[in-house]
Coordinates of C-alpha atoms in Angstrom, one line a residue:
Chain A
M27 CA -5.3 66.9 38.6
T28 CA -2.0 66.5 36.8
T29 CA -1.9 65.5 33.2
T30 CA -2.2 61.8 33.0
P31 CA 0.4 60.6 30.7
L32 CA -0.4 57.7 28.4
P33 CA 2.6 55.4 28.6
G34 CA 3.3 53.0 25.7
P35 CA 6.0 52.3 23.2
G36 CA 4.7 54.7 20.6
F37 CA 4.2 57.5 23.1
A38 CA 7.6 57.0 24.6
E39 CA 9.2 57.3 21.2
K40 CA 7.3 60.4 20.4
D41 CA 7.9 61.8 23.8
D42 CA 11.6 61.4 23.2
D43 CA 12.8 65.0 23.1
G44 CA 15.9 63.9 21.2
R45 CA 18.6 65.4 23.2
A46 CA 20.7 65.1 20.0
P47 CA 19.0 66.1 16.8
K48 CA 20.2 62.9 15.1
E49 CA 18.3 60.7 17.5
R50 CA 15.1 62.6 16.9
D51 CA 15.4 62.2 13.1
R52 CA 15.9 58.5 13.5
S53 CA 12.9 57.9 15.6
A54 CA 10.7 60.0 13.3
S55 CA 11.8 58.3 10.1
P56 CA 9.5 55.8 8.6
G57 CA 10.5 52.2 7.9
P58 CA 11.3 49.4 10.3
P59 CA 11.2 50.4 14.0
A60 CA 14.5 52.0 14.9
P61 CA 16.4 50.5 17.8
A62 CA 16.0 52.3 21.1
P63 CA 18.2 55.4 21.1
R64 CA 21.6 54.9 22.6
R65 CA 21.6 56.1 26.1
P66 CA 24.4 58.4 27.2
P67 CA 26.4 56.4 29.7
H68 CA 26.7 59.3 32.2
R69 CA 23.0 60.0 32.6
P70 CA 20.7 57.0 32.7
R71 CA 17.2 57.9 31.7
P72 CA 14.3 57.0 34.0
R73 CA 11.5 54.9 32.7
P74 CA 9.3 56.7 30.1
A75 CA 6.1 56.9 32.2
L76 CA 8.0 58.2 35.2
R77 CA 9.9 60.6 33.1
T78 CA 6.8 62.0 31.5
L79 CA 5.3 62.5 34.9
T80 CA 8.4 64.3 36.2
R81 CA 8.4 66.5 33.1
A82 CA 4.8 67.4 33.5
L83 CA 5.3 68.3 37.1
P84 CA 6.0 72.1 36.5
V85 CA 2.6 72.4 34.8
T86 CA 0.9 71.4 38.0
P87 CA 0.5 74.8 39.8
A88 CA -0.9 76.4 36.7
L89 CA -3.2 73.4 36.1
V90 CA -4.5 73.5 39.7
L91 CA -5.3 77.2 39.5
L92 CA -7.0 76.7 36.1
V93 CA -9.1 73.8 37.2
L94 CA -10.1 75.2 40.5
F95 CA -10.8 78.8 39.5
L96 CA -11.6 78.7 35.8
A97 CA -12.9 75.2 34.8
G98 CA -14.6 74.9 38.2
P99 CA -16.8 78.0 37.9
I100 CA -17.6 77.2 34.3
A101 CA -18.9 73.7 35.3
Y102 CA -20.7 75.3 38.2
C103 CA -22.2 77.8 35.8
A104 CA -23.5 75.1 33.7
Y105 CA -25.1 73.5 36.8
I106 CA -26.8 76.4 38.5
A107 CA -28.1 77.7 35.2
F108 CA -30.6 74.9 35.5
T109 CA -31.6 75.6 39.1
D110 CA -33.6 78.2 40.9
L111 CA -30.7 79.3 43.2
Q112 CA -31.4 82.7 44.9
L113 CA -29.2 85.1 46.7
T114 CA -31.5 85.2 49.7
G115 CA -30.4 81.7 50.9
Q116 CA -33.3 79.3 50.5
A117 CA -32.3 76.0 52.0
N118 CA -31.8 74.0 48.9
E119 CA -31.9 75.1 45.3
S120 CA -33.8 72.7 43.1
F121 CA -33.3 71.5 39.6
V122 CA -35.7 73.3 37.2
G123 CA -34.5 72.1 33.8
F124 CA -34.8 74.6 31.1
E125 CA -37.2 76.8 33.0
N126 CA -34.6 79.7 33.3
F127 CA -34.1 79.7 29.5
R128 CA -37.8 79.6 28.8
T129 CA -38.2 82.6 31.1
A130 CA -35.4 84.4 29.4
F131 CA -36.7 84.0 25.9
G132 CA -40.1 85.1 27.0
D133 CA -38.7 88.0 28.9
E134 CA -39.0 91.4 27.2
A135 CA -36.1 92.8 29.1
F136 CA -33.9 89.9 28.0
R137 CA -34.7 90.3 24.4
N138 CA -34.0 94.0 24.8
A139 CA -30.6 93.2 26.3
V140 CA -29.8 90.8 23.4
W141 CA -30.7 93.5 20.9
L142 CA -28.7 96.2 22.6
T143 CA -25.7 93.8 22.9
L144 CA -26.0 93.2 19.1
V145 CA -26.1 97.0 18.4
F146 CA -23.2 97.6 20.8
T147 CA -21.1 94.9 19.2
V148 CA -21.8 95.8 15.6
V149 CA -21.4 99.6 16.1
S150 CA -18.4 99.6 18.4
S151 CA -16.5 96.6 17.5
L152 CA -17.2 95.5 13.9
V153 CA -17.7 98.9 12.5
G154 CA -16.0 101.3 14.8
Q155 CA -12.8 99.8 16.3
N156 CA -12.1 97.7 13.3
T157 CA -12.5 100.3 10.5
L158 CA -11.0 103.1 12.5
G159 CA -8.1 100.9 13.5
L160 CA -7.4 99.9 9.9
A161 CA -7.7 103.5 8.8
L162 CA -5.3 104.8 11.4
A163 CA -2.8 102.0 10.7
G164 CA -3.0 102.8 7.0
L165 CA -2.6 106.5 7.4
M166 CA 0.2 106.0 9.8
R167 CA 2.3 104.3 7.2
R168 CA 2.1 107.4 5.1
A169 CA 2.3 110.0 7.7
S170 CA 5.5 111.8 8.9
G171 CA 7.3 110.5 11.9
P172 CA 6.4 113.0 14.7
V173 CA 2.7 112.9 13.7
R174 CA 2.8 109.1 13.9
T175 CA 4.4 109.1 17.4
L176 CA 2.0 111.7 18.7
V177 CA -1.2 110.1 17.3
G178 CA 0.0 106.6 18.4
G179 CA 0.7 107.9 21.9
I180 CA -2.8 109.5 22.3
V181 CA -4.7 106.5 20.9
I182 CA -2.7 104.0 23.0
T183 CA -3.1 106.1 26.1
A184 CA -6.9 105.8 25.8
W185 CA -6.4 102.0 25.6
V186 CA -4.1 101.6 28.5
L187 CA -6.2 103.7 30.9
P188 CA -8.2 101.7 33.5
E189 CA -11.7 100.9 32.3
V190 CA -13.4 102.9 35.0
V191 CA -11.3 106.0 34.3
A192 CA -12.2 105.7 30.6
G193 CA -15.8 105.4 31.7
F194 CA -15.6 108.7 33.7
L195 CA -13.8 110.6 30.9
L196 CA -16.5 109.7 28.4
Y197 CA -19.2 110.3 30.9
A198 CA -17.9 113.8 31.2
F199 CA -17.6 114.1 27.5
F200 CA -21.2 113.0 26.7
R201 CA -23.0 114.6 29.7
D202 CA -25.5 117.4 29.1
E203 CA -23.0 120.0 30.3
G204 CA -20.1 118.1 28.9
T205 CA -17.5 118.8 26.2
L206 CA -19.4 117.4 23.2
N207 CA -22.3 119.8 23.7
A208 CA -19.9 122.7 24.3
I209 CA -18.3 122.0 20.9
L210 CA -21.7 121.7 19.2
D211 CA -22.6 124.9 20.8
V212 CA -19.6 126.7 19.3
L213 CA -20.5 125.3 15.9
H214 CA -24.1 126.5 16.4
L215 CA -25.4 122.9 16.2
P216 CA -28.1 121.7 18.6
G217 CA -26.8 119.8 21.5
Q218 CA -28.7 117.2 23.5
N219 CA -28.3 115.0 26.6
W220 CA -26.6 112.2 24.8
L221 CA -26.6 109.8 27.8
F222 CA -30.4 110.2 27.9
T223 CA -31.4 110.4 24.3
L224 CA -28.9 107.9 22.7
P225 CA -27.3 106.0 25.6
I226 CA -26.4 102.9 23.5
L227 CA -24.6 105.1 20.9
A228 CA -22.8 107.0 23.6
V229 CA -21.4 103.8 25.2
S230 CA -20.6 102.4 21.8
F231 CA -18.5 105.5 21.0
A232 CA -16.9 105.2 24.4
N233 CA -15.9 101.6 23.5
V234 CA -14.5 102.8 20.2
W235 CA -12.5 105.4 22.0
R236 CA -11.1 102.8 24.3
G237 CA -10.6 99.9 22.0
T238 CA -9.4 101.2 18.7
A239 CA -5.7 101.1 19.7
F240 CA -5.8 97.3 19.7
S241 CA -7.0 97.1 16.1
M242 CA -4.5 99.8 15.2
L243 CA -1.6 97.7 16.6
V244 CA -2.8 94.5 15.0
Y245 CA -3.2 96.2 11.6
S246 CA 0.0 98.1 11.8
A247 CA 1.9 94.8 12.3
A248 CA -0.1 93.2 9.4
L249 CA 0.5 96.1 7.0
A250 CA 4.2 96.2 7.8
E251 CA 4.4 92.7 6.4
I252 CA 3.1 93.5 2.9
P253 CA 6.1 93.7 0.6
K254 CA 6.7 97.2 -0.7
E255 CA 7.2 96.0 -4.3
V256 CA 3.6 94.8 -4.5
T257 CA 2.0 98.1 -3.6
E258 CA 4.5 100.1 -5.6
A259 CA 4.0 97.9 -8.7
A260 CA 0.2 98.5 -8.5
E261 CA 0.8 102.2 -8.0
V262 CA 3.0 102.5 -11.1
D263 CA 0.4 100.6 -13.0
G264 CA -2.0 103.3 -12.1
A265 CA -4.3 101.5 -9.7
S266 CA -6.3 104.0 -7.6
G267 CA -6.1 104.1 -3.8
W268 CA -9.4 102.3 -3.3
R269 CA -8.7 99.6 -5.9
R270 CA -5.3 98.9 -4.3
L271 CA -7.0 98.7 -0.9
W272 CA -9.7 96.4 -2.2
H273 CA -7.7 94.1 -4.5
I274 CA -4.3 94.1 -2.8
T275 CA -4.2 95.2 0.8
L276 CA -7.3 93.7 2.2
P277 CA -6.8 90.2 0.6
M278 CA -3.2 90.2 1.9
I279 CA -4.2 90.9 5.5
R280 CA -7.4 88.9 5.6
R281 CA -6.1 86.6 8.3
S282 CA -5.3 89.6 10.6
I283 CA -8.8 90.9 9.8
G284 CA -10.4 87.7 11.0
T285 CA -8.3 87.5 14.1
N286 CA -8.9 91.1 15.0
L287 CA -12.7 90.9 14.4
M288 CA -12.8 87.8 16.7
L289 CA -10.8 89.3 19.5
N290 CA -12.6 92.6 19.3
T291 CA -16.0 91.0 19.4
L292 CA -15.1 88.8 22.3
Q293 CA -13.7 91.8 24.2
T294 CA -16.8 93.9 23.4
L295 CA -19.2 91.1 24.5
S296 CA -17.8 91.2 28.0
V297 CA -17.6 95.0 28.5
F298 CA -19.2 95.8 31.9
G299 CA -17.3 98.5 33.8
L300 CA -17.4 101.1 31.0
I301 CA -21.2 100.9 30.6
W302 CA -21.7 100.6 34.4
V303 CA -19.8 103.8 35.0
M304 CA -21.4 105.8 32.2
T305 CA -25.1 104.9 32.5
R306 CA -25.6 101.9 34.9
G307 CA -27.5 100.4 32.0
G308 CA -30.0 103.2 32.0
P309 CA -32.0 105.3 31.6
G310 CA -34.5 102.5 32.2
N311 CA -32.8 99.7 30.5
R312 CA -31.9 101.5 27.2
S313 CA -28.2 100.7 27.5
Q314 CA -28.4 97.4 29.3
T315 CA -26.3 94.9 27.5
L316 CA -26.2 91.2 28.5
P317 CA -23.5 91.5 31.1
L318 CA -25.4 94.3 32.9
F319 CA -28.7 92.4 32.5
M320 CA -27.0 89.3 34.0
Y321 CA -25.7 91.4 36.9
E322 CA -29.1 93.0 37.6
Q323 CA -31.0 89.7 37.6
A324 CA -28.4 87.9 39.8
F325 CA -27.8 90.6 42.4
Q326 CA -30.4 93.3 42.3
K327 CA -33.2 90.9 41.9
S328 CA -31.4 88.1 43.7
M329 CA -32.1 85.5 41.1
I330 CA -28.7 83.8 40.8
G331 CA -30.1 80.9 38.8
Y332 CA -31.7 83.1 36.2
G333 CA -28.7 85.4 36.0
T334 CA -26.4 82.4 35.5
A335 CA -28.6 81.1 32.7
V336 CA -28.0 84.4 30.9
A337 CA -24.3 84.1 31.7
L338 CA -24.2 80.6 30.3
L339 CA -25.8 81.9 27.0
L340 CA -23.1 84.6 26.9
L341 CA -20.4 82.0 27.6
V342 CA -21.7 79.7 24.8
V343 CA -21.7 82.6 22.3
G344 CA -18.2 83.5 23.4
S345 CA -17.1 79.9 23.0
L346 CA -18.4 79.8 19.5
F347 CA -16.4 82.9 18.6
S348 CA -13.4 81.5 20.4
L349 CA -13.6 78.3 18.3
V350 CA -13.7 80.3 15.1
Y351 CA -10.7 82.1 16.4
L352 CA -8.9 78.8 16.9
R353 CA -9.7 77.8 13.4
L354 CA -8.2 81.0 12.1
L355 CA -5.0 80.3 14.1
R356 CA -4.9 76.6 13.6
T357 CA -1.6 76.6 11.8
E358 CA 0.1 78.3 14.6
V359 CA 0.0 75.5 17.2
Chain B
M8 CA 9.3 112.1 -15.4
P9 CA 7.0 109.6 -13.8
S10 CA 9.2 109.4 -10.7
R11 CA 8.9 113.1 -10.0
T12 CA 5.2 113.2 -10.2
L13 CA 5.2 110.1 -8.1
S14 CA 7.3 111.8 -5.4
A15 CA 5.2 114.9 -5.6
R16 CA 2.1 112.8 -5.1
R17 CA 3.8 111.1 -2.2
T18 CA 4.4 114.4 -0.4
H19 CA 0.9 115.5 -1.1
R20 CA -0.4 112.3 0.3
R21 CA 1.8 112.5 3.4
L22 CA 0.3 115.9 4.2
A23 CA -3.2 114.5 3.7
A24 CA -2.4 111.6 6.0
D25 CA -1.0 113.9 8.6
A26 CA -4.1 116.1 8.6
G27 CA -6.4 113.1 8.8
L28 CA -4.5 111.6 11.7
L29 CA -4.3 114.9 13.6
A30 CA -8.1 115.3 13.3
V31 CA -8.7 111.8 14.7
A32 CA -6.1 112.4 17.4
A33 CA -7.8 115.7 18.5
A34 CA -11.0 113.8 19.0
F35 CA -9.3 111.2 21.0
A36 CA -7.4 113.8 23.0
L37 CA -10.4 115.8 24.2
P38 CA -11.4 113.5 27.1
L39 CA -7.8 113.1 28.1
A40 CA -7.4 116.9 28.1
W41 CA -10.4 117.1 30.3
V42 CA -9.0 114.9 33.0
V43 CA -5.6 116.7 33.1
L44 CA -7.0 120.2 33.0
S45 CA -9.8 119.5 35.5
S46 CA -7.4 118.0 38.0
L47 CA -5.6 121.3 38.1
D48 CA -8.7 123.5 38.0
T49 CA -10.1 125.3 41.1
E50 CA -13.6 125.2 39.6
A51 CA -13.7 122.1 37.4
D52 CA -16.9 121.0 35.7
L53 CA -17.6 118.6 32.9
R54 CA -16.2 120.4 29.9
V55 CA -12.7 120.9 28.6
K56 CA -11.7 124.5 29.3
A57 CA -8.6 126.4 30.5
P58 CA -8.5 126.2 34.3
S59 CA -10.0 129.3 35.9
G60 CA -7.2 129.1 38.5
L61 CA -4.3 126.7 38.6
T62 CA -4.1 124.7 41.8
L63 CA -2.8 121.5 43.2
G64 CA -5.6 121.6 45.8
N65 CA -7.4 118.8 44.2
Y66 CA -4.4 116.5 44.5
D67 CA -3.9 117.7 48.0
A68 CA -7.5 116.9 48.9
V69 CA -7.5 113.4 47.6
L70 CA -4.0 112.4 48.9
T71 CA -5.4 111.0 52.2
P72 CA -5.2 107.5 53.5
D73 CA -9.0 107.0 53.0
I74 CA -9.3 108.2 49.5
T75 CA -6.0 107.4 47.9
F76 CA -3.4 105.5 49.8
T77 CA -5.5 102.5 51.1
P78 CA -7.2 101.8 47.8
L79 CA -3.9 102.1 45.9
L80 CA -2.2 99.8 48.4
N81 CA -5.1 97.3 48.0
S82 CA -4.7 97.5 44.2
L83 CA -1.0 96.9 44.6
I84 CA -1.5 93.8 46.9
L85 CA -4.1 92.4 44.6
C86 CA -2.4 93.1 41.3
G87 CA 1.1 92.4 42.6
G88 CA 0.1 89.1 44.1
G89 CA -1.9 88.1 41.1
T90 CA 0.8 89.0 38.7
A91 CA 3.5 87.2 40.7
L92 CA 1.4 84.1 40.9
T93 CA 0.6 84.3 37.2
V94 CA 4.2 84.8 36.0
V95 CA 5.6 82.0 38.2
C96 CA 2.9 79.5 37.2
A97 CA 3.1 80.5 33.5
A98 CA 6.9 80.2 33.4
L99 CA 6.9 76.8 35.1
A100 CA 4.1 75.6 32.8
A101 CA 5.6 76.9 29.7
Y102 CA 8.9 75.1 30.2
P103 CA 7.8 71.5 29.5
L104 CA 5.4 72.7 26.8
S105 CA 8.3 74.4 25.0
R106 CA 11.1 71.9 25.7
F107 CA 9.6 68.4 25.6
R108 CA 7.5 66.9 22.9
S109 CA 4.5 65.1 24.0
R110 CA 1.2 64.2 22.4
L111 CA -0.5 66.1 25.2
N112 CA 1.1 69.4 24.3
R113 CA -1.2 70.2 21.3
P114 CA -4.5 69.6 23.0
F115 CA -3.3 71.4 26.1
L116 CA -2.2 74.5 24.1
L117 CA -5.4 74.5 22.1
T118 CA -7.4 74.5 25.3
I119 CA -5.3 77.3 26.7
L120 CA -5.7 79.3 23.5
F121 CA -9.5 78.7 23.7
A122 CA -9.6 79.8 27.3
T123 CA -7.7 83.1 26.4
S124 CA -10.7 84.4 24.6
L125 CA -13.5 83.3 26.9
P126 CA -15.6 86.2 28.2
I127 CA -14.5 86.2 31.9
T128 CA -17.4 88.6 32.7
A129 CA -19.8 85.8 32.0
I130 CA -18.5 83.5 34.7
M131 CA -18.4 86.1 37.5
V132 CA -21.9 85.3 38.8
P133 CA -21.1 81.6 39.3
V134 CA -17.7 82.5 40.7
Y135 CA -19.4 84.7 43.3
A136 CA -21.8 81.9 44.2
L137 CA -18.9 79.4 44.4
F138 CA -16.8 81.8 46.5
V139 CA -19.7 82.2 49.0
Q140 CA -19.8 78.4 49.4
V141 CA -16.1 77.9 50.0
N142 CA -15.7 81.1 52.1
L143 CA -13.4 82.8 49.7
I144 CA -15.8 85.7 49.2
D145 CA -14.5 89.1 50.4
T146 CA -10.9 87.8 50.8
M147 CA -7.8 89.2 49.2
Q148 CA -6.4 85.7 48.5
G149 CA -9.5 84.5 46.8
T150 CA -9.5 87.5 44.5
I151 CA -5.8 87.0 43.8
F152 CA -6.3 83.4 42.9
F153 CA -9.1 84.3 40.6
F154 CA -7.1 87.1 39.0
A155 CA -4.2 84.7 38.4
A156 CA -6.4 82.0 37.0
S157 CA -8.1 84.3 34.6
Q158 CA -4.8 85.7 33.4
L159 CA -3.0 82.4 33.1
P160 CA -4.1 81.2 29.7
F161 CA -2.8 84.2 27.9
A162 CA 0.3 84.3 30.1
I163 CA 1.2 80.7 29.4
W164 CA 0.6 81.2 25.7
L165 CA 2.8 84.3 25.5
M166 CA 5.5 82.7 27.7
K167 CA 5.6 79.5 25.7
N168 CA 6.1 81.5 22.5
F169 CA 8.9 83.6 24.0
M170 CA 10.5 80.5 25.4
D171 CA 10.5 78.8 22.0
G172 CA 12.8 81.6 20.9
V173 CA 15.5 80.5 23.3
P174 CA 17.7 77.9 21.4
R175 CA 17.8 74.6 23.2
E176 CA 21.5 74.1 22.4
L177 CA 22.3 76.5 25.2
E178 CA 20.7 74.3 27.7
E179 CA 22.1 71.1 26.4
A180 CA 25.6 71.9 27.8
A181 CA 24.0 72.5 31.2
W182 CA 22.1 69.2 31.0
T183 CA 25.2 67.2 30.2
D184 CA 26.8 68.8 33.3
G185 CA 24.0 67.3 35.3
A186 CA 21.8 70.5 35.8
S187 CA 18.2 69.7 36.5
S188 CA 15.4 71.2 34.4
L189 CA 14.5 73.6 37.1
Q190 CA 18.1 74.9 37.3
S191 CA 18.4 75.3 33.6
L192 CA 15.0 77.1 33.5
L193 CA 16.1 79.5 36.3
R194 CA 19.7 80.0 35.3
I195 CA 19.7 79.8 31.5
V196 CA 16.2 80.1 29.9
L197 CA 14.5 82.8 32.0
P198 CA 17.5 85.2 31.9
L199 CA 17.7 84.9 28.2
M200 CA 14.0 85.7 27.7
G201 CA 14.0 88.8 30.0
P202 CA 12.0 90.9 27.6
G203 CA 9.4 88.2 27.2
V204 CA 9.0 87.9 31.0
A205 CA 8.8 91.7 31.2
V206 CA 6.0 91.7 28.6
V207 CA 4.0 89.0 30.4
T208 CA 4.5 90.7 33.8
V209 CA 3.6 94.2 32.7
F210 CA 0.7 92.9 30.6
S211 CA -0.8 90.9 33.5
F212 CA -0.3 93.8 35.9
V213 CA -1.9 96.4 33.7
L214 CA -4.9 94.3 32.9
M215 CA -5.5 93.5 36.6
W216 CA -4.9 97.1 37.7
G217 CA -7.6 98.3 35.3
N218 CA -10.0 95.5 36.1
F219 CA -13.2 96.7 37.7
F220 CA -15.7 93.8 37.6
V221 CA -13.6 91.1 39.4
P222 CA -13.0 93.0 42.7
F223 CA -16.4 94.6 42.4
M224 CA -17.9 91.2 42.6
L225 CA -15.6 89.3 44.9
L226 CA -14.8 91.9 47.5
L227 CA -17.4 93.5 49.8
T228 CA -15.6 95.3 52.6
P229 CA -14.9 98.9 51.7
D230 CA -11.5 98.7 53.4
Q231 CA -10.3 96.0 51.0
M232 CA -11.5 97.7 47.8
P233 CA -8.9 98.5 45.2
A234 CA -8.8 101.9 43.4
A235 CA -10.8 100.5 40.5
V236 CA -13.9 100.1 42.7
S237 CA -13.3 102.9 45.3
I238 CA -13.3 105.5 42.6
N239 CA -17.1 105.1 42.4
E240 CA -17.3 106.6 45.9
F241 CA -16.8 110.0 44.3
F242 CA -20.4 109.6 43.0
G243 CA -21.9 107.6 45.8
N244 CA -21.6 109.0 49.3
R245 CA -20.2 112.4 49.0
G246 CA -23.3 114.3 47.8
T247 CA -22.3 116.6 44.9
V248 CA -19.5 115.3 42.8
V249 CA -16.3 117.3 43.1
Y250 CA -15.1 116.8 39.6
G251 CA -11.7 118.3 40.2
Q252 CA -10.9 115.7 42.8
L253 CA -12.3 112.9 40.7
A254 CA -10.0 114.0 37.9
A255 CA -7.0 114.2 40.3
F256 CA -7.7 110.7 41.6
S257 CA -8.1 109.4 38.0
V258 CA -4.7 110.8 37.1
I259 CA -3.1 109.3 40.2
Y260 CA -4.7 105.9 39.7
S261 CA -3.8 105.8 35.9
T262 CA -0.2 106.9 36.2
P263 CA 1.4 103.6 37.2
V264 CA 0.0 101.6 34.3
L265 CA 0.8 104.4 31.8
L266 CA 4.4 104.5 33.1
L267 CA 4.7 100.7 32.9
Y268 CA 3.4 100.7 29.4
V269 CA 5.8 103.4 28.3
L270 CA 8.7 101.6 30.0
V271 CA 8.0 98.3 28.3
S272 CA 7.3 99.8 24.9
R273 CA 10.4 101.9 25.0
K274 CA 12.5 98.9 25.8
L275 CA 10.9 96.6 23.2
G276 CA 9.9 99.1 20.5
G277 CA 6.5 100.2 19.3
G278 CA 3.5 98.0 19.7
F279 CA 6.0 95.5 21.1
A280 CA 5.2 91.8 21.2
L281 CA 1.5 92.2 21.7
G282 CA 0.9 92.9 18.0
G283 CA 3.0 89.9 17.2
A284 CA 1.4 87.7 19.8
V285 CA -2.1 88.1 18.5
K286 CA -1.8 88.5 14.8
G287 CA -3.1 85.7 12.7

């Protein structure tokens, strides 16, 4: 379960951590193979393979946990997705091939969940959190100090609150007798039971409320790194605000935009508690995104195999996004 | 003078920015105002309003072992245990990754980074099925292990980056004096990266404290439920929902993580290392 080191001359040389920088330079330099680094007389080194093993030892506890509780379930997920495992303990589950996936794609409820997940992700993550986060970060750079602190504090509080509490707060906000309708009433606008008429929009707004702080922090960090001279020069040249945004700011923070979109989307794909608390996926299944659909199939309908097949699809989509994210970060490692 | 018009425009623009921000903040603040006001209200309902009568009765009513203390204690055991395990394992794992060069480092780190962004929600059904088979279902230790494992990728990644910031020259002296790697990690590296360890600790704790789905799936006995799950009782078994008490409980349950966040961000400034840790 530990990392298996690959012993060998080349590996040993690369593995040399170069206790003195000079040694490292020598072993890295091209040309004829350098003689083995001089060993300090007072501390003989163990053989390379053994040394690598000793050095890798501290990774073991983390690795054991990751393999048993993360890699294990993922592998198990890939297995039971192809079986008809049920909650109500039949003796043996049997291998059913792609049956679960065929069922899924023929299932009206599954297609509904996919569609709602798409709406939820696009509205709350791509449009809502991302745009609002960027707008807040941009405005904060111009605003006066106290306003910045106050607004930052409020927005971040919404983010730090436990998911379930956020769910209750927005449940109260969108309920028929809740705050939103009270405000609309004061403005003489017609109110409605938002959790019943537009449940998916209500939970999307809830997710914007809860998640915008993250984008705001990412974009604040990104905007802070744009050199002042660049924007000032454009300003003196008379470029309008929108043109500066489009031609200067956005291109300069495009890597942060990519990262932020990826992480937001992944986060949004796995939202469960917020929707569960607000609507339980209802009314009917009009706010049932994929995680809630998966839960319902696996536990309320006792079809673990089918629920896991849906989970596997979610995991594959998540992995694809995750790979894109790695590509965006590839220079960092 | 162009500079004067420019500065006039700046002031104008600052006011506009302030106004815009305050409008957004007001919208964000409404639900927060509801929970604070309702928790102090004798007749709380679902809308934001000035309390009809100020009272601490709601807090009094929920501060019982059944409603508040046991769930909070359970949360503390789960999140404290999970965080401790995460931080220890992450610190140990980050050390060789940061200090020694090996051709395994890059693939390992890429895998870790890949795992940070996997949707954990998606594997909860198989984890449940697996836990049933190995008898870890409905146990605190099983849930702690899973919490730690799900948090480890990000913790290792953060920890390694913080550790890279501690210059190795400081350790070399200790090495020549014959200190082992473990000694130099404990005595030299970790004390020097105190803020980094604090960030990893607080971040793991806050995420676990707020997590609903993991204990919801892996624990079954009501006595073991953390606050994240037990809060649903306000809707389930008690007939009509007493919103004032629900709000009071929400405030009590949320306070620890808010305080921890404030503490860490005060110490480390602004959006602290998180913004730096994830930016591309």
